[in-house]
Short mmCIF file of C-alpha atoms in Angstrom, two decimals:
data_model
loop_
_atom_site.label_atom_id
_atom_site.label_comp_id
_atom_site.label_asym_id
_atom_site.label_seq_id
_atom_site.Cartn_x
_atom_site.Cartn_y
_atom_site.Cartn_z
CA UNK W 1420 23.84 -144.33 13.21
CA UNK W 1421 24.95 -142.08 16.09
CA UNK W 1422 25.76 -145.18 18.14
CA UNK W 1423 27.83 -146.63 15.32
CA UNK W 1424 30.01 -143.59 14.72
CA UNK W 1425 30.47 -142.51 18.36
CA UNK W 1426 33.62 -144.66 18.97
CA UNK W 1427 35.27 -143.30 15.81
CA UNK W 1428 34.37 -139.68 16.65
CA UNK W 1429 35.74 -139.98 20.18
CA UNK W 1430 38.94 -141.60 18.90
CA UNK W 1431 39.45 -138.81 16.35
CA UNK W 1432 38.83 -136.07 18.92
CA UNK W 1433 41.35 -137.61 21.27
CA UNK W 1434 43.84 -137.89 18.43
CA UNK W 1435 43.29 -134.26 17.37
CA UNK W 1436 44.24 -132.98 20.83
CA UNK W 1437 47.60 -134.77 20.68
CA UNK W 1438 50.52 -133.17 18.88
CA UNK W 1439 50.66 -135.63 16.05
CA UNK W 1440 52.04 -134.86 12.60
CA UNK W 1441 49.29 -133.20 10.48
CA UNK W 1442 50.50 -135.29 7.57
CA UNK W 1443 49.30 -138.39 9.40
CA UNK W 1444 45.70 -137.14 9.65
CA UNK W 1445 43.09 -139.16 7.73
CA UNK W 1446 41.82 -137.54 4.55
CA UNK W 1447 38.06 -137.80 5.07
CA UNK W 1448 35.07 -135.59 5.82
CA UNK W 1449 35.17 -136.30 9.56
CA UNK W 1450 38.70 -134.92 9.85
CA UNK W 1451 37.81 -131.91 7.69
CA UNK W 1452 34.94 -131.04 10.04
CA UNK W 1453 37.20 -131.42 13.08
CA UNK W 1454 39.75 -129.05 11.52
CA UNK W 1455 37.22 -126.49 10.25
CA UNK W 1456 36.60 -124.28 13.34
CA UNK W 1457 39.09 -121.72 14.72
CA UNK W 1458 41.97 -123.19 16.72
CA UNK W 1459 40.54 -121.99 20.04
CA UNK W 1460 37.29 -123.93 19.45
CA UNK W 1461 36.87 -127.32 21.14
CA UNK W 1462 34.47 -129.88 19.72
CA UNK W 1463 32.42 -132.11 21.98
CA UNK W 1464 31.65 -135.58 20.70
CA UNK W 1465 27.92 -134.77 20.76
CA UNK W 1466 28.38 -131.66 18.63
CA UNK W 1467 30.57 -133.46 16.13
CA UNK W 1468 28.19 -136.41 15.82
CA UNK W 1469 25.30 -133.99 15.20
CA UNK W 1470 27.31 -132.24 12.49
CA UNK W 1471 28.14 -135.53 10.79
CA UNK W 1472 24.52 -136.69 10.87
CA UNK W 1473 23.44 -133.39 9.30
CA UNK W 1474 25.39 -134.39 6.18
CA UNK W 1475 23.30 -137.56 5.90
CA UNK W 1476 19.85 -136.09 6.47
CA UNK W 1477 19.70 -133.96 3.26
CA UNK W 1478 19.67 -137.20 1.23
CA UNK W 1479 16.32 -138.18 2.81
CA UNK W 1480 14.16 -136.10 0.41
CA UNK W 1481 15.95 -137.62 -2.61
CA UNK W 1482 15.29 -141.15 -1.36
CA UNK W 1483 11.66 -140.26 -0.66
CA UNK W 1484 11.30 -138.74 -4.12
CA UNK W 1485 12.67 -141.91 -5.72
CA UNK W 1486 10.18 -144.00 -3.73
CA UNK W 1487 7.27 -141.91 -4.98
CA UNK W 1488 8.58 -141.91 -8.57
CA UNK W 1489 8.78 -145.72 -8.63
CA UNK W 1490 5.28 -145.96 -7.14
CA UNK W 1491 3.96 -143.57 -9.78
CA UNK W 1492 5.60 -145.64 -12.52
CA UNK W 1493 3.76 -148.68 -11.16
CA UNK W 1494 0.48 -146.78 -11.10
CA UNK W 1495 0.99 -145.43 -14.65
CA UNK W 1496 2.66 -148.28 -16.60
CA UNK W 1497 1.45 -146.85 -19.91
CA UNK W 1498 4.08 -144.12 -19.57
CA UNK W 1499 6.99 -146.54 -19.19
CA UNK W 1500 7.35 -147.29 -22.91
CA UNK W 1501 7.60 -143.58 -23.75
CA UNK W 1502 10.40 -143.21 -21.21
CA UNK W 1503 12.18 -146.29 -22.57
CA UNK W 1504 12.02 -144.93 -26.09
CA UNK W 1505 13.34 -141.52 -25.11
CA UNK W 1506 16.22 -142.99 -23.07
CA UNK W 1507 17.22 -145.40 -25.85
CA UNK W 1508 17.18 -142.62 -28.44
CA UNK W 1509 19.57 -140.36 -26.50
CA UNK W 1510 22.43 -139.15 -28.72
CA UNK W 1511 25.91 -140.28 -27.78
CA UNK W 1512 27.73 -137.23 -29.16
CA UNK W 1513 27.53 -135.07 -26.03
CA UNK W 1514 28.56 -135.06 -22.39
CA UNK W 1515 26.96 -137.40 -19.90
CA UNK W 1516 25.08 -134.68 -17.99
CA UNK W 1517 23.93 -132.97 -21.18
CA UNK W 1518 22.41 -136.23 -22.41
CA UNK W 1519 20.48 -136.64 -19.16
CA UNK W 1520 19.03 -133.16 -19.70
CA UNK W 1521 17.60 -134.27 -23.06
CA UNK W 1522 14.81 -136.26 -21.44
CA UNK W 1523 11.78 -133.93 -21.35
CA UNK W 1524 9.31 -136.72 -20.60
CA UNK W 1525 11.39 -137.89 -17.63
CA UNK W 1526 11.84 -134.32 -16.39
CA UNK W 1527 8.09 -133.82 -16.54
CA UNK W 1528 7.39 -137.16 -14.84
CA UNK W 1529 9.79 -136.40 -11.98
CA UNK W 1530 8.41 -132.91 -11.58
CA UNK W 1531 4.79 -134.09 -11.52
CA UNK W 1532 5.55 -136.90 -9.09
CA UNK W 1533 7.26 -134.46 -6.72
CA UNK W 1534 4.42 -131.95 -7.14
CA UNK W 1535 1.85 -134.39 -5.80
CA UNK W 1536 4.21 -136.08 -3.33
CA UNK W 1537 6.79 -133.52 -2.23
CA UNK W 1538 7.68 -135.44 0.93
CA UNK W 1539 8.07 -132.38 3.13
CA UNK W 1540 4.91 -130.26 3.39
CA UNK W 1541 6.79 -126.97 3.82
CA UNK W 1542 9.73 -125.21 2.22
CA UNK W 1543 11.73 -121.96 2.32
CA UNK W 1544 11.98 -121.86 6.11
CA UNK W 1545 13.33 -118.54 7.35
CA UNK W 1546 13.89 -116.96 10.76
CA UNK W 1547 12.82 -113.34 11.18
CA UNK W 1548 15.67 -111.11 12.32
CA UNK W 1549 13.43 -108.10 12.91
CA UNK W 1550 9.66 -107.80 13.49
CA UNK W 1551 7.72 -107.86 10.23
CA UNK W 1552 4.08 -107.28 9.30
CA UNK W 1553 2.79 -108.59 5.97
CA UNK W 1554 0.86 -106.20 3.76
CA UNK W 1555 -2.90 -106.25 3.47
CA UNK W 1556 -5.74 -105.45 5.85
CA UNK W 1557 -5.28 -108.75 7.73
CA UNK W 1558 -1.53 -109.14 7.23
CA UNK W 1559 -0.06 -111.26 10.04
CA UNK W 1560 2.62 -109.87 12.32
CA UNK W 1561 5.75 -111.97 12.86
CA UNK W 1562 7.90 -111.09 15.89
CA UNK W 1563 11.67 -111.27 15.65
CA UNK W 1564 13.14 -114.72 16.23
CA UNK W 1565 10.14 -116.65 14.87
CA UNK W 1566 10.33 -119.17 12.04
CA UNK W 1567 8.06 -119.02 9.00
CA UNK W 1568 7.72 -121.42 6.06
CA UNK W 1569 5.99 -121.66 2.70
CA UNK W 1570 3.23 -124.34 2.50
CA UNK W 1571 4.78 -125.97 -0.56
CA UNK W 1572 2.47 -129.01 -0.69
CA UNK W 1573 -0.64 -126.79 -0.67
CA UNK W 1574 0.80 -124.38 -3.24
CA UNK W 1575 1.63 -127.18 -5.66
CA UNK W 1576 -1.95 -128.50 -5.41
CA UNK W 1577 -3.59 -125.10 -5.77
CA UNK W 1578 -6.17 -124.97 -8.62
CA UNK W 1579 -5.19 -121.35 -9.13
CA UNK W 1580 -1.80 -122.59 -10.35
CA UNK W 1581 -2.57 -125.99 -11.88
CA UNK W 1582 -5.44 -127.37 -13.93
CA UNK W 1583 -6.97 -130.44 -12.24
CA UNK W 1584 -4.31 -130.25 -9.51
CA UNK W 1585 -5.20 -133.59 -7.90
CA UNK W 1586 -4.79 -135.47 -11.20
CA UNK W 1587 -1.43 -137.06 -12.03
CA UNK W 1588 -0.48 -135.80 -15.50
CA UNK W 1589 2.93 -137.20 -16.54
CA UNK W 1590 3.38 -134.62 -19.32
CA UNK W 1591 2.03 -131.62 -17.40
CA UNK W 1592 5.40 -129.86 -17.54
CA UNK W 1593 6.42 -130.96 -21.04
CA UNK W 1594 5.03 -127.76 -22.54
CA UNK W 1595 7.78 -127.46 -25.14
CA UNK W 1596 7.69 -131.07 -26.29
CA UNK W 1597 5.77 -131.82 -29.49
CA UNK W 1598 4.13 -135.25 -29.53
CA UNK W 1599 4.55 -136.77 -33.00
CA UNK W 1600 3.38 -140.26 -32.20
CA UNK W 1601 2.71 -142.72 -29.44
CA UNK W 1602 6.37 -142.93 -28.42
CA UNK W 1603 8.22 -140.53 -30.74
CA UNK W 1604 8.85 -137.01 -29.41
CA UNK W 1605 10.66 -133.99 -30.83
CA UNK W 1606 12.62 -132.29 -28.07
CA UNK W 1607 12.71 -128.52 -27.65
CA UNK W 1608 15.93 -127.48 -25.90
CA UNK W 1609 14.03 -125.07 -23.68
CA UNK W 1610 11.79 -127.68 -22.07
CA UNK W 1611 11.00 -127.38 -18.38
CA UNK W 1612 13.63 -129.05 -16.20
CA UNK W 1613 13.06 -130.98 -12.98
CA UNK W 1614 15.48 -128.58 -11.27
CA UNK W 1615 13.47 -125.46 -12.22
CA UNK W 1616 11.83 -123.56 -9.34
CA UNK W 1617 9.22 -120.82 -9.07
CA UNK W 1618 6.78 -119.45 -6.53
CA UNK W 1619 4.25 -121.96 -7.97
CA UNK W 1620 6.73 -124.81 -7.54
CA UNK W 1621 8.85 -124.15 -4.40
CA UNK W 1622 10.06 -127.73 -4.05
CA UNK W 1623 13.73 -126.66 -4.08
CA UNK W 1624 13.26 -123.45 -2.13
CA UNK W 1625 13.49 -119.96 -3.58
CA UNK W 1626 15.79 -116.97 -3.78
CA UNK W 1627 19.50 -116.88 -3.02
CA UNK W 1628 19.32 -119.94 -0.77
CA UNK W 1629 17.63 -122.26 -3.26
CA UNK W 1630 18.95 -125.83 -2.94
CA UNK W 1631 22.41 -125.93 -4.58
CA UNK W 1632 22.38 -129.74 -4.65
CA UNK W 1633 19.28 -130.04 -6.83
CA UNK W 1634 21.33 -130.64 -9.99
CA UNK W 1635 23.17 -133.55 -8.37
CA UNK W 1636 19.87 -134.91 -7.00
CA UNK W 1637 18.32 -134.66 -10.47
CA UNK W 1638 21.16 -136.58 -12.12
CA UNK W 1639 21.11 -139.26 -9.42
CA UNK W 1640 17.34 -139.73 -9.75
CA UNK W 1641 17.48 -139.86 -13.55
CA UNK W 1642 20.24 -142.47 -13.45
CA UNK W 1643 18.30 -144.74 -11.11
CA UNK W 1644 14.98 -144.31 -12.91
CA UNK W 1645 16.61 -144.88 -16.32
CA UNK W 1646 18.19 -148.10 -15.02
CA UNK W 1647 14.87 -149.30 -13.60
CA UNK W 1648 12.84 -148.39 -16.69
CA UNK W 1649 15.26 -149.97 -19.16
CA UNK W 1650 16.09 -153.15 -17.28
CA UNK W 1651 13.13 -153.95 -15.04
CA UNK W 1652 9.38 -154.38 -15.15
CA UNK W 1653 7.76 -152.88 -12.07
CA UNK W 1654 4.40 -153.43 -10.43
CA UNK W 1655 2.85 -152.81 -7.03
CA UNK W 1656 3.28 -155.74 -4.67
CA UNK W 1657 -0.23 -155.11 -3.33
CA UNK W 1658 -2.34 -152.99 -5.67
CA UNK W 1659 -5.30 -152.88 -3.29
CA UNK W 1660 -3.18 -151.67 -0.40
CA UNK W 1661 -1.41 -148.93 -2.35
CA UNK W 1662 -4.15 -146.35 -1.90
CA UNK W 1663 -5.41 -144.47 1.12
CA UNK W 1664 -3.75 -143.12 4.22
CA UNK W 1665 -2.91 -146.61 5.49
CA UNK W 1666 -0.25 -146.84 2.76
CA UNK W 1667 1.76 -143.98 4.32
CA UNK W 1668 3.22 -143.03 7.65
CA UNK W 1669 4.27 -139.58 8.82
CA UNK W 1670 7.64 -138.53 10.17
CA UNK W 1671 8.00 -134.92 11.31
CA UNK W 1672 6.57 -133.02 8.29
CA UNK W 1673 7.38 -135.86 5.87
CA UNK W 1674 4.92 -138.38 4.43
CA UNK W 1675 6.63 -141.70 3.76
CA UNK W 1676 5.13 -144.43 1.53
CA UNK W 1677 4.70 -147.98 2.83
CA UNK W 1678 3.72 -149.71 -0.43
CA UNK W 1679 6.05 -152.42 -1.74
CA UNK W 1680 7.16 -152.88 -5.36
CA UNK W 1681 7.79 -156.13 -7.26
CA UNK W 1682 10.53 -156.12 -9.93
CA UNK W 1683 11.48 -158.52 -12.72
CA UNK W 1684 14.63 -158.07 -14.75
CA UNK W 1685 14.24 -157.62 -18.53
CA UNK W 1686 16.60 -159.07 -21.11
CA UNK W 1687 18.05 -156.88 -23.86
CA UNK W 1688 15.36 -158.07 -26.27
CA UNK W 1689 12.64 -156.98 -23.88
CA UNK W 1690 11.76 -160.48 -22.62
CA UNK W 1691 11.33 -161.07 -18.92
CA UNK W 1692 13.36 -163.66 -17.08
CA UNK W 1693 11.23 -166.30 -15.33
CA UNK W 1694 11.78 -166.17 -11.59
CA UNK W 1695 13.70 -162.89 -11.63
CA UNK W 1696 12.80 -160.44 -8.89
#
C-alpha cells in the first residue's frame, strides 16, 4: 500500500509548498492531514505515508473478528436459525441503529466469538510516565518509559471469570434474554451489548481511552453478519482442516485464521440456488 500511495503523497507535498489558492485544495483526508500541523512544521513523505497507513490499520481487528464470527457460524450451524428469526422479527418503527441493538442473540454470539478469538492477545497498552511499583509482596516494579499491557486473551479465558471458559457458548452473554421456544425470544432492553467492556472483558480497552470506534465496528459487523445469515448458507470448505494450530498463522500479536468458507445464496423462500457460491 505504501508503494501505491507514495506518488500521490509526494505530489501533494510538492503542491502544498507552492502558493496555490487554498480553495483549489482537494477535500480528502490526505489533505486534511497535510494541513493539520502548525505552519512551521514540514512533513516528510515517509512521515505522511506512515500517518495515512495508521488510519487503515485499526480496521484490521474488525476484519479479523468478522473472519472468526463466520467460522464460528460454520462450526455452530444450529444457531443460525435463531439469528435468522431474530433478524426477521426486528420492528420497523425505530431508527436503523436502534433496531440493530435489538438483537441480543447476535450481540451474545459476537461477544462470545471475540472472547475466544480476540485476534490481539493484549489490550490496554500504556507507557509509564513515572516509576511505579504494583502493590503486594511480589508486586513488579515498572521503570519510567516502559510499556505494559493487559493479557486480554488470558483474562477472557480465565475460569475465575467464566464457567467452562474453553467452551463456545453462543448465549453466554444473553443473561437478560428469556428463551420461550426454539427460535422465539423475548428481548430485555438491558441485555448485554457487544460494545460493553469490563475488566473481565477488556477487548475494547478500558478507562478514558476505551475504543471510541467500537459502536461503528459493532454496527458494521452486525450488518455483514445479518446479510450473510439471511441470504447465504455457510459451511467450512475443509472441515477436517479447520481445527488445530495449522489452521492459523501469527502476525505480531495477532492470530489469523486460514480456514476457507463455502457459501451458497438462499432465495427469499429459503431454498438454495443450485450452483450458487
